[in-house]
Short mmCIF file of C-alpha atoms and ligand atoms in Angstrom, two decimals:
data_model
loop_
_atom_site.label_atom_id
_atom_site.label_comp_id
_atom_site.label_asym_id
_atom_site.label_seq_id
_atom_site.Cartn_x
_atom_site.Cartn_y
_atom_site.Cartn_z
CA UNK O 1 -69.07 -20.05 -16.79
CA UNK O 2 -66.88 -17.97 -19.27
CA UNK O 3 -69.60 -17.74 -22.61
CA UNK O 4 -67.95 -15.83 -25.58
CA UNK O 5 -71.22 -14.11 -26.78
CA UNK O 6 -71.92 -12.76 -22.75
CA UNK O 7 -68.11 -11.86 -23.38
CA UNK O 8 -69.09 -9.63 -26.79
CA UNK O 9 -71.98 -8.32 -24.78
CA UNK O 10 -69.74 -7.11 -21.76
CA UNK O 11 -67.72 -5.45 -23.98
CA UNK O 12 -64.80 -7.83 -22.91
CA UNK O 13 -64.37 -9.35 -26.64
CA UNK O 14 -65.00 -6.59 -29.67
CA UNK O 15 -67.56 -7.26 -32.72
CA UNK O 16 -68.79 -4.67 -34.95
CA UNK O 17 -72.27 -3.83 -33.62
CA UNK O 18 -75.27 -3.18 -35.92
CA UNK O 19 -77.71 -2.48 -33.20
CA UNK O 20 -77.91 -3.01 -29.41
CA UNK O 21 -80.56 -2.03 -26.74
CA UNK O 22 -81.34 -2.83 -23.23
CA UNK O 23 -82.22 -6.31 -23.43
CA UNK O 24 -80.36 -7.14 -26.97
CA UNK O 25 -77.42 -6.79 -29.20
CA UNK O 26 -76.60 -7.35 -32.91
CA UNK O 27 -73.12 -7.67 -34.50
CA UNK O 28 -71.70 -9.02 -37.77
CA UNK O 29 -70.68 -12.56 -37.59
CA UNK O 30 -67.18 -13.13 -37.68
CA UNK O 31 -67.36 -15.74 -40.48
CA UNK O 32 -69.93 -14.34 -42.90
CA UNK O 33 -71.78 -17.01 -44.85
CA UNK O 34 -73.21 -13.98 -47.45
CA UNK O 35 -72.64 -10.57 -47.66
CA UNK O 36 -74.57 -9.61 -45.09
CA UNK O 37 -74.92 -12.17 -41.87
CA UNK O 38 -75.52 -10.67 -39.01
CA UNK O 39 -76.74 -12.28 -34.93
CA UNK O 40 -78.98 -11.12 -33.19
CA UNK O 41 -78.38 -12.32 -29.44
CA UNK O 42 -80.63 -11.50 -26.10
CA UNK O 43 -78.14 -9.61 -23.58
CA UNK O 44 -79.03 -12.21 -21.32
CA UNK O 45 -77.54 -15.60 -21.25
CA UNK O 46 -80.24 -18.21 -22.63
CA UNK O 47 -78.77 -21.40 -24.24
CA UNK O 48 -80.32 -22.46 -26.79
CA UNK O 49 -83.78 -22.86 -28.13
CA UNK O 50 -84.62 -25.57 -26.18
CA UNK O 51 -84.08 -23.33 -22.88
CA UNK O 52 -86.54 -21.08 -24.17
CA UNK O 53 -90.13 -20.36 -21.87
CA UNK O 54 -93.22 -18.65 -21.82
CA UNK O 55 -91.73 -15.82 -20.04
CA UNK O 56 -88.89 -15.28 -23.20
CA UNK O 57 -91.86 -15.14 -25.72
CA UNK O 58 -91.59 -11.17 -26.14
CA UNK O 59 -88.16 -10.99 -26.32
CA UNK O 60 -87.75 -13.64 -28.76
CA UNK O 61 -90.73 -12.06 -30.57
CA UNK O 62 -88.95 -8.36 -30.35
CA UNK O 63 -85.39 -10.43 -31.76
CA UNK O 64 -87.35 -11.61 -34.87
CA UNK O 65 -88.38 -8.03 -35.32
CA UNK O 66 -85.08 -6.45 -34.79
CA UNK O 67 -83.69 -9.23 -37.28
CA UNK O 68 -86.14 -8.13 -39.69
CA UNK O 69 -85.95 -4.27 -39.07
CA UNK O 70 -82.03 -4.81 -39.75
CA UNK O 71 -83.07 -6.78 -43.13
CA UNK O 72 -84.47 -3.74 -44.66
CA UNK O 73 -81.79 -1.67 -43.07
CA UNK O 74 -79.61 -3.66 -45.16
CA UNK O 75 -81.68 -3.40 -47.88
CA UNK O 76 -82.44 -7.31 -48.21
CA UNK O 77 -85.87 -7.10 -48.00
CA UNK O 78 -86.54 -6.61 -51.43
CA UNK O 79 -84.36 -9.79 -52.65
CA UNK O 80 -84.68 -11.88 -49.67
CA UNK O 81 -83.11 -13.17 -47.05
CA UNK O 82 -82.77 -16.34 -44.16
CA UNK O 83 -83.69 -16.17 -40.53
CA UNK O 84 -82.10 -19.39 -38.60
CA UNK O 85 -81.31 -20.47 -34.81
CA UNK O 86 -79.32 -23.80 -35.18
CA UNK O 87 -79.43 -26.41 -32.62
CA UNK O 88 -77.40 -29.20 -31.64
CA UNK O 89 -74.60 -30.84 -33.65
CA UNK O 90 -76.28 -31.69 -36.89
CA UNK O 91 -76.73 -28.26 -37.13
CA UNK O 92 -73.81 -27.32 -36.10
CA UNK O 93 -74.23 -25.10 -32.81
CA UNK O 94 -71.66 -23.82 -31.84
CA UNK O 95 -71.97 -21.08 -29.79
CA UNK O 96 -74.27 -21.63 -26.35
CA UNK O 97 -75.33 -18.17 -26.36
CA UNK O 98 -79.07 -18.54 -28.31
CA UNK O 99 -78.97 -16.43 -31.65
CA UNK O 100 -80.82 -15.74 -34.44
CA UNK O 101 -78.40 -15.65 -37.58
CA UNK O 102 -79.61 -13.02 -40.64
CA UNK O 103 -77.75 -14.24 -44.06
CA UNK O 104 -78.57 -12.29 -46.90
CA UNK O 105 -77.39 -10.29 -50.11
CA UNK O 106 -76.61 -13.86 -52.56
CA UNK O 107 -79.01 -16.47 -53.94
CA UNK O 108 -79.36 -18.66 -50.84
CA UNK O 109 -79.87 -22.79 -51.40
CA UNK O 110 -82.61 -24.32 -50.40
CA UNK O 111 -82.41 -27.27 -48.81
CA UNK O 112 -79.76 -26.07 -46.77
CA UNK O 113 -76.27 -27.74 -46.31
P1 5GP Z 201 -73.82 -21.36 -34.75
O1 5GP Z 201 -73.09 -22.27 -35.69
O2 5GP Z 201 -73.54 -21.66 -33.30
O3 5GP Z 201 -75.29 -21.24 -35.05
O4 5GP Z 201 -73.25 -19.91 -35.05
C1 5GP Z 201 -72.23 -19.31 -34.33
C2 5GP Z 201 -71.74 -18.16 -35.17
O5 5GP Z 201 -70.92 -17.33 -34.37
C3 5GP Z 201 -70.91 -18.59 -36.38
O6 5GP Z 201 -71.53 -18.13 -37.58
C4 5GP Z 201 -69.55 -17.96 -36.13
O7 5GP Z 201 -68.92 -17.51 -37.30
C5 5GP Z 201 -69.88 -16.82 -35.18
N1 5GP Z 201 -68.80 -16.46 -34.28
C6 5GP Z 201 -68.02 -17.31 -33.57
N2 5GP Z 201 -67.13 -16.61 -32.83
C7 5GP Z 201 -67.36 -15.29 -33.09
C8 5GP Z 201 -66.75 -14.08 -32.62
O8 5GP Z 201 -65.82 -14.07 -31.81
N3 5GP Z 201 -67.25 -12.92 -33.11
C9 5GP Z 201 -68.27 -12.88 -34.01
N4 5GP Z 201 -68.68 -11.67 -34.44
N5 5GP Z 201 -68.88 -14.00 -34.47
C10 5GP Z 201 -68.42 -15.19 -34.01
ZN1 ZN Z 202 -73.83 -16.18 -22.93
#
């Protein structure tokens, strides 16, 4: 099963990376929807959120904390920013790679589109 985000993290398909380690990679999203939007992706292939189990719980906890690490290496922290995983097509998912999208740097609307 070809999966582009297992693609970005073999290397295969180039992103600019903000931070990778063993088990996890960050790289500016392609389409930025602020000035800063970055994902944060487990190496590993998981789907989606709803694939998630008790045995992911410290890696998804150690993605939030990257993801927020990276916010005040960005220096959003101060303003603010938005931590999301979409789901699904109301949400518009459209990667099957699980990520974690950080969107800062504007005045973001709440409720969301
Ligand atoms: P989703 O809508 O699935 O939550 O988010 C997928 C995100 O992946 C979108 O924000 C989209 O812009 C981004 N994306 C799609 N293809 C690529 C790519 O090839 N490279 C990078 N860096 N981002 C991508
Ligand atoms: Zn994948």
């Amino acid at each position: 099963m070809s999966c582009l985000f297992c693609e970005i993290v073999a290397g295969r398909i180039p992103a600019r990376i903000a931070y990778q380690d063993d088990a996890m990679l960050a790289f500016h999203d392609i389409n930025p929807q602020g000035p800063i939007h970055i994902l944060v992706i487990p190496k590993r292939h998981i789907t989606s959120v709803l694939d998630l189990t008790p045995a992911d719980d410290e890696l998804m906890g150690s993605l939030v904390r990257r993801a927020t690490a990276l916010s005040r290496a960005e220096g959003l922290a101060d303003r603010g920013f938005r931590l999301v995983f979409n789901y699904g097509e109301d949400a518009g998912y459209s990667v099957y790679h699980i990520h974690l999208h950080l969107v800062g740097g504007r005045k973001l609307g709440w409720p969301p589109g």
